[in-house]
mmCIF file of C-alpha atoms in Angstrom:
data_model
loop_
_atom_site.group_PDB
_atom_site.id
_atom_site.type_symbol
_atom_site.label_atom_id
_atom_site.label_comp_id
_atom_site.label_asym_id
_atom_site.label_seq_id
_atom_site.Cartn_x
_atom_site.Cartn_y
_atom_site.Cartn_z
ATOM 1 C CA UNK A 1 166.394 91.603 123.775
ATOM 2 C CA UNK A 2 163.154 92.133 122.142
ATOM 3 C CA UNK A 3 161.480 95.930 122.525
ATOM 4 C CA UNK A 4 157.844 95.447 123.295
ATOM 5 C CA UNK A 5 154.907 98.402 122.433
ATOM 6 C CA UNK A 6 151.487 97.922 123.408
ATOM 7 C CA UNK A 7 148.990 99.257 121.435
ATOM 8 C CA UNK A 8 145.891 100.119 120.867
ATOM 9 C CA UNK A 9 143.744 100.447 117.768
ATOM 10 C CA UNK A 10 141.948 103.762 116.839
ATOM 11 C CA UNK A 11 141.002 104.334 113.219
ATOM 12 C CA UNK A 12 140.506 108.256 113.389
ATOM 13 C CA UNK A 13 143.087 109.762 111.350
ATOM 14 C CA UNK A 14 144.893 106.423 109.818
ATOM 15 C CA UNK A 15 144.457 107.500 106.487
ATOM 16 C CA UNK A 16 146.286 111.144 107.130
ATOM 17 C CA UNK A 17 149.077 109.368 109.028
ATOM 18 C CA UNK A 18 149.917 106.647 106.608
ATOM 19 C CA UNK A 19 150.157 109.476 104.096
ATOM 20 C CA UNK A 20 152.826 110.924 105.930
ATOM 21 C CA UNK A 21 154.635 107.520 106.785
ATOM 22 C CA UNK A 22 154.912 107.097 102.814
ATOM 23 C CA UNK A 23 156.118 110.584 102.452
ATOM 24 C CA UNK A 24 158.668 110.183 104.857
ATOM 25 C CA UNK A 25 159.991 107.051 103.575
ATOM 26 C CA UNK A 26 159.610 107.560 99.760
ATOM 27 C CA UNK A 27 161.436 110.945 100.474
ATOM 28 C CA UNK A 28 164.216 108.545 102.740
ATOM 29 C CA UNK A 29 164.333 106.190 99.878
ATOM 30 C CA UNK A 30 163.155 103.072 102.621
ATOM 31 C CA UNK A 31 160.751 100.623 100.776
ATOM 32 C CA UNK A 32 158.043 99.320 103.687
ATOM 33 C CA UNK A 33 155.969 95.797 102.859
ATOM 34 C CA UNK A 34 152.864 95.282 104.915
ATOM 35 C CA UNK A 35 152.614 90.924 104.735
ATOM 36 C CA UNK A 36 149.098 90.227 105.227
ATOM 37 C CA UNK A 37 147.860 86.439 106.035
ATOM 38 C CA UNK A 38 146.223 83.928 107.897
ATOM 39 C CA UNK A 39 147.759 82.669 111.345
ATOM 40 C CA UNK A 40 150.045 79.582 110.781
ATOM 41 C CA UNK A 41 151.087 80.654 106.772
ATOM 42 C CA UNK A 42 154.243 81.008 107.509
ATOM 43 C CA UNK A 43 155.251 85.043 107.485
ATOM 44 C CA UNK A 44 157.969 84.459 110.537
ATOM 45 C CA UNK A 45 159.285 81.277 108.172
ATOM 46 C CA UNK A 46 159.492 83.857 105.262
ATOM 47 C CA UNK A 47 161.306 86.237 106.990
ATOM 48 C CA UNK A 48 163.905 84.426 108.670
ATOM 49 C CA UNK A 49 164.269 82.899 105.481
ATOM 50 C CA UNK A 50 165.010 86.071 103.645
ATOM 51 C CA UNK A 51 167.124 87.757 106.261
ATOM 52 C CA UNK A 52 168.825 85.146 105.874
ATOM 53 C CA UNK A 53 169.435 85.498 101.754
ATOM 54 C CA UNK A 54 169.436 89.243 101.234
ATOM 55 C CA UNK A 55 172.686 91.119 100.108
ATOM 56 C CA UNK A 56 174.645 92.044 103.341
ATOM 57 C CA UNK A 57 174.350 95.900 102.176
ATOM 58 C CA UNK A 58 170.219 95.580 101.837
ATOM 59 C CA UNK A 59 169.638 96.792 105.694
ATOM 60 C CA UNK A 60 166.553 95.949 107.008
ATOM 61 C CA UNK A 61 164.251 95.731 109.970
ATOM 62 C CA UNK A 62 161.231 93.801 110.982
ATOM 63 C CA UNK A 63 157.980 95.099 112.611
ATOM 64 C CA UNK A 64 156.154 92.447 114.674
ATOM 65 C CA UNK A 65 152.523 92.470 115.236
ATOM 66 C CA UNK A 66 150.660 90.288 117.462
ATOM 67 C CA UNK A 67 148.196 90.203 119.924
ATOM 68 C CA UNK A 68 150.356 89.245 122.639
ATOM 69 C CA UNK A 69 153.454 87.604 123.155
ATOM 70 C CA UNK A 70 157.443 88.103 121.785
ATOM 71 C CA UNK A 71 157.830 84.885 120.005
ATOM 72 C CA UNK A 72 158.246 85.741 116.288
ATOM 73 C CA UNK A 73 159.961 89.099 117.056
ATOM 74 C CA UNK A 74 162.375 86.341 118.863
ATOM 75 C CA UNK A 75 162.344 84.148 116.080
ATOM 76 C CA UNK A 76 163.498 87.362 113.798
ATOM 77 C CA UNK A 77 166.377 88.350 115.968
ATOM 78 C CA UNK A 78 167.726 84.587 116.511
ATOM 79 C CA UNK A 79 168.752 85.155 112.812
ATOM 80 C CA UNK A 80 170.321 88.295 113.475
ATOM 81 C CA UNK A 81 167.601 90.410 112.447
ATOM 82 C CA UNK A 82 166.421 94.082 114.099
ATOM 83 C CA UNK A 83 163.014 93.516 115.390
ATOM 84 C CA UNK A 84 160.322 95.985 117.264
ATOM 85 C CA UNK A 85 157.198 93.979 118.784
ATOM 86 C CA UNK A 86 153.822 95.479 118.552
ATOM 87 C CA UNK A 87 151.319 94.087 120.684
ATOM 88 C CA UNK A 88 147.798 95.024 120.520
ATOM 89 C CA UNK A 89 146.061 93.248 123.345
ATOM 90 C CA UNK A 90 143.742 91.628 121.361
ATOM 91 C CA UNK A 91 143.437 94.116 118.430
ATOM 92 C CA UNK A 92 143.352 92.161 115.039
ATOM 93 C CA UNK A 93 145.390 94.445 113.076
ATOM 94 C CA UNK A 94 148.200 97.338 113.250
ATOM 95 C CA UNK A 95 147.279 100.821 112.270
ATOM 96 C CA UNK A 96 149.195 103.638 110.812
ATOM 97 C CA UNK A 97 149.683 105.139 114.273
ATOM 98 C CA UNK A 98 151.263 102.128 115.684
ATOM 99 C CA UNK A 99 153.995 101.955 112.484
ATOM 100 C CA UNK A 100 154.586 105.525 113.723
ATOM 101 C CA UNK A 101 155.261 105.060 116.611
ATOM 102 C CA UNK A 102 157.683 102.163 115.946
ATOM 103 C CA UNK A 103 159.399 104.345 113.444
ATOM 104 C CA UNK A 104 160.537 106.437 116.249
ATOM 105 C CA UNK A 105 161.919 103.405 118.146
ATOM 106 C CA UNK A 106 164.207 102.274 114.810
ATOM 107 C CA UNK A 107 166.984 103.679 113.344
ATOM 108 C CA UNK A 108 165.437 104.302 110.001
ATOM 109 C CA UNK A 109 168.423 106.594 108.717
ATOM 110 C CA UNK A 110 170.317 103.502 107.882
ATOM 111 C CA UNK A 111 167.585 101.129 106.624
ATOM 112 C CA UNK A 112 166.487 100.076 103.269
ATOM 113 C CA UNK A 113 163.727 97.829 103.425
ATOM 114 C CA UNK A 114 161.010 97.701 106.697
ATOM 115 C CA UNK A 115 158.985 94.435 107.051
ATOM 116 C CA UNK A 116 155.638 94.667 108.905
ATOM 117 C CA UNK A 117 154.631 91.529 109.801
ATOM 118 C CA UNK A 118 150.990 92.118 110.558
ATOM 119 C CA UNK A 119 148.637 89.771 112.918
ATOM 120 C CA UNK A 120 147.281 86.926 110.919
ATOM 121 C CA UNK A 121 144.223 87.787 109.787
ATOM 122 C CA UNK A 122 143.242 88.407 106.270
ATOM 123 C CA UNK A 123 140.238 90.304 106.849
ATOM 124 C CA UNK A 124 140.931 93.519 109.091
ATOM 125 C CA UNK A 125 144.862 94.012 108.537
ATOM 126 C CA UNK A 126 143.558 93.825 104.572
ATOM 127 C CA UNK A 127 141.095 97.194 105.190
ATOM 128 C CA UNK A 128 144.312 99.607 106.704
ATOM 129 C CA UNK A 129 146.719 101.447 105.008
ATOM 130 C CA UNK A 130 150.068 101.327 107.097
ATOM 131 C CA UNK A 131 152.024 103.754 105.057
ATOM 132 C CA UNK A 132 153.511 100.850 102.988
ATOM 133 C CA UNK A 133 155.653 100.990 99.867
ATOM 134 C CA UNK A 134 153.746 97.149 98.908
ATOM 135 C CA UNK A 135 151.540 95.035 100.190
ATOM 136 C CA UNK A 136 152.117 91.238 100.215
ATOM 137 C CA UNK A 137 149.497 88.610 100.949
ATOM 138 C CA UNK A 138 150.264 85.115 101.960
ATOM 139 C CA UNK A 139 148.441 81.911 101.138
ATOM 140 C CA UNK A 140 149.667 78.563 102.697
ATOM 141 C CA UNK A 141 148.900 75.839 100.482
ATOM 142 C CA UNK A 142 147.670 74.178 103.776
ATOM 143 C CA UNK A 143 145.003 76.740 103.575
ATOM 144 C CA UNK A 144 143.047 75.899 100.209
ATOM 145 C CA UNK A 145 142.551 78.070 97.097
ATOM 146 C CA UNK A 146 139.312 78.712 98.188
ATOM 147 C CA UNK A 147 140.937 81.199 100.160
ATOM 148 C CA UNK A 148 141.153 83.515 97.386
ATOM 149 C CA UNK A 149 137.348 84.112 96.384
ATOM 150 C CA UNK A 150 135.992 84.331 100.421
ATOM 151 C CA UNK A 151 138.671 86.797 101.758
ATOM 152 C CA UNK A 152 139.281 88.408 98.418
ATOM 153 C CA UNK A 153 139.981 91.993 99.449
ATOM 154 C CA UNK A 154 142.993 90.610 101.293
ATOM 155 C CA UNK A 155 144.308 89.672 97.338
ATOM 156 C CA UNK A 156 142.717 92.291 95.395
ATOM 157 C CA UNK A 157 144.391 94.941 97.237
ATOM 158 C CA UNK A 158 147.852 93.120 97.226
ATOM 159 C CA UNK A 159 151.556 94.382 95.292
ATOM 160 C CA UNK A 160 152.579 90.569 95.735
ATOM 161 C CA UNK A 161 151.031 87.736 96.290
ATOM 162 C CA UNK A 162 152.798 84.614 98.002
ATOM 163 C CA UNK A 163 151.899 80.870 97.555
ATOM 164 C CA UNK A 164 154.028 79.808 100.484
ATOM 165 C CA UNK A 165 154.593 75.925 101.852
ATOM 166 C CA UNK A 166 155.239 75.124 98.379
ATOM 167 C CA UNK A 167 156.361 72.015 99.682
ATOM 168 C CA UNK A 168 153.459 70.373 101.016
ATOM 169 C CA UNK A 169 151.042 71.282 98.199
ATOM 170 C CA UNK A 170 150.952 67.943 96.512
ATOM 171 C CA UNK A 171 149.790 66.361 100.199
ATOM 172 C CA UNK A 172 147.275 68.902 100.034
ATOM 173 C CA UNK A 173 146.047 68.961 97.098
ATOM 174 C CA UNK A 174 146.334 72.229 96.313
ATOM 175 C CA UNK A 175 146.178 73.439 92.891
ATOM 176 C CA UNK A 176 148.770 76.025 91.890
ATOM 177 C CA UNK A 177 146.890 76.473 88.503
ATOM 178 C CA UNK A 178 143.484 76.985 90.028
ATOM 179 C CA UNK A 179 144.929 79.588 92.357
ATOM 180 C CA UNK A 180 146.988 80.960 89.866
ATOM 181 C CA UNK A 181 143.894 81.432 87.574
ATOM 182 C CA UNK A 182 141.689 82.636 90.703
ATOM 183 C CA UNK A 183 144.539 85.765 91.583
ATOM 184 C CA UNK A 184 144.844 86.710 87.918
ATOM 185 C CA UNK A 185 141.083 87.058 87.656
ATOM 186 C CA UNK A 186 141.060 88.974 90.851
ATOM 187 C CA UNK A 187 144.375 90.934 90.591
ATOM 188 C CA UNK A 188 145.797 90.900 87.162
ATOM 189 C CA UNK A 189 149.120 93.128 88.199
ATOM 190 C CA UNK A 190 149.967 91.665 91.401
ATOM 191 C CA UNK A 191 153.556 89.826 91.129
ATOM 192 C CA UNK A 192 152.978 85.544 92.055
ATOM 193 C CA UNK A 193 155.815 83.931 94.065
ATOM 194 C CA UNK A 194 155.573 80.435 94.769
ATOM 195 C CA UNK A 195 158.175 79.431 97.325
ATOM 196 C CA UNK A 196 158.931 76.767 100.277
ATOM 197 C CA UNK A 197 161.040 78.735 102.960
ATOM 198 C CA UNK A 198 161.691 75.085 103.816
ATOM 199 C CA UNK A 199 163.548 73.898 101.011
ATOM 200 C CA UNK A 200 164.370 77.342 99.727
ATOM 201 C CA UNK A 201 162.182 76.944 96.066
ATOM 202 C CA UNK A 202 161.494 80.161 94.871
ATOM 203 C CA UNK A 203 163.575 82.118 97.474
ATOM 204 C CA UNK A 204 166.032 83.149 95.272
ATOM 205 C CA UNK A 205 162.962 85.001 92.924
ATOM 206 C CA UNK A 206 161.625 86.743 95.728
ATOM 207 C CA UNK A 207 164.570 87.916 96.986
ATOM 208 C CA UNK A 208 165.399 89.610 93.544
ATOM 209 C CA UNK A 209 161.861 91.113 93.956
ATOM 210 C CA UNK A 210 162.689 92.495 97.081
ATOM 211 C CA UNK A 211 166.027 93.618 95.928
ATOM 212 C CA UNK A 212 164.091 95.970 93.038
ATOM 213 C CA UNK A 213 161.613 97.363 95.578
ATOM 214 C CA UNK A 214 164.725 98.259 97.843
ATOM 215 C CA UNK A 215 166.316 100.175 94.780
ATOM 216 C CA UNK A 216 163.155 102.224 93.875
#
C-alpha cells in the first residue's frame, strides 16, 4: 500500500536543511539522486527499469513527487520497489523539508541509494537543493534538443544527464549529436546516458553509474 504525505512548499530555510540531509547521508554512506524533467519523459519508466537491473544487495528506495495522485509511487512498488508519495497539492516542486520529512517515514539504516523522483517540471524542481548526492536531468527525445538552450539551468546544474526514449529518436528526429554538442557546451562534466527503458539500450551503463555512486 502506498504511504501518502501532503505537502506544502515553503522556501525559508531549504538551503540549511538540505545541508543537513547531505550530512546525514554522506555520514550514512546513502547516495540520494534528485531526477529532474519534463512530465511524460519517462522518470517512472527509468525507475522501474532499474529496480528492476540493480544488484540484489544495492537497497534502495524511491521518493515520489507529484501534485496529486499515487500512480507512479504504484507503478514503483508493482516492481517490488519501497516507495513514499509526496504530494504537494499543486506545488511544482519538492523542497528540502519535504525529503525530511520522508526520511523519517523510511528505513534509511538499511538503504544504499534514495531516488527522488521530482514533479515534472524542469524549471522550479531545477532552482532547489534537496540534499542530494547527484542530480540527474531527463530529456525525452520526444521533447526536442531545443530543450537544452530554453530550460538550461535544469542541465547546467545536472551530475547526469539522460537522453531517454532512445528508441523513438529516429521518428523524431532528434539529433543525439546536436544535443550531445548543446550539453557539452553547457555542462562539460556532467556524465551522458543515452538509454530506451523500453528495449533496455544503455541500461546496463547506467546501472554501472549508479552502482559507483552507491559505493562512494
Amino acid at each position: 500500500m502506498v504511504i501518502v504525505k501532503v505537502m506544502k512548499a515553503i522556501s525559508e530555510k531549504n538551503d540549511q536543511v538540505a545541508a543537513a540531509i547531505r550530512y546525514e547521508l554522506t555520514s550514512r554512506h546513502i547516495a540520494a539522486l534528485n531526477i529532474i524533467s519534463s512530465p511524460g519523459s519517462g522518470k517512472t519508466a527509468l525507475l522501474e527499469e532499474t529496480l528492476r537491473r540493480l544488484p540484489e544487495g544495492i537497497r534502495c528506495a524511491v521518493i515520489v513527487g507529484d501534485p496529486f495522485g499515487t500512480s507512479d509511487a504504484e507503478r514503483i512498488e508493482a516492481v517490488g520497489g519501497t516507495a513514499l508519495q509526496l504530494n504537494t497539492e499543486g506545488s511544482c516542486h519538492l523542497t528540502a523539508p519535504m525529503i525530511r520529512v520522508a526520511l523519517s517515514e523510511l528505513d534509511i539504516e538499511n538503504l544504499h541509494l534514495i531516488f527522488i523522483e521530482n514533479i515534472g517540471n524542469l524549471i522550479c524542481p531545477a532552482s532547489w537543493d534537496l540534499g542530494e548526492s547527484a542530480r540527474v536531468t531527463l530529456l525525452s527525445v520526444t521533447e526536442g534538443e531545443d530543450k537544452i538552450i530554453k530550460y538550461r539551468n535544469a542541465f547546467f546544474a545536472a551530475d547526469a544527464i539522460v537522453f531517454s526514449k532512445l528508441d523513438l529518436a529516429d521518428r523524431c528526429d532528434f539529433n543525439i549529436v546536436e544535443a550531445t554538442s548543446a550539453i557539452r557546451s553547457l555542462n562539460p562534466r556532467s556524465d551522458i546516458h543515452k538509454l530506451s527503458s523500453k528495449t533496455g539500450e544503455g541500461m546496463q551503463e547506467w546501472v554501472v553509474w549508479l552502482q559507483k555512486l552507491a559505493s562512494f
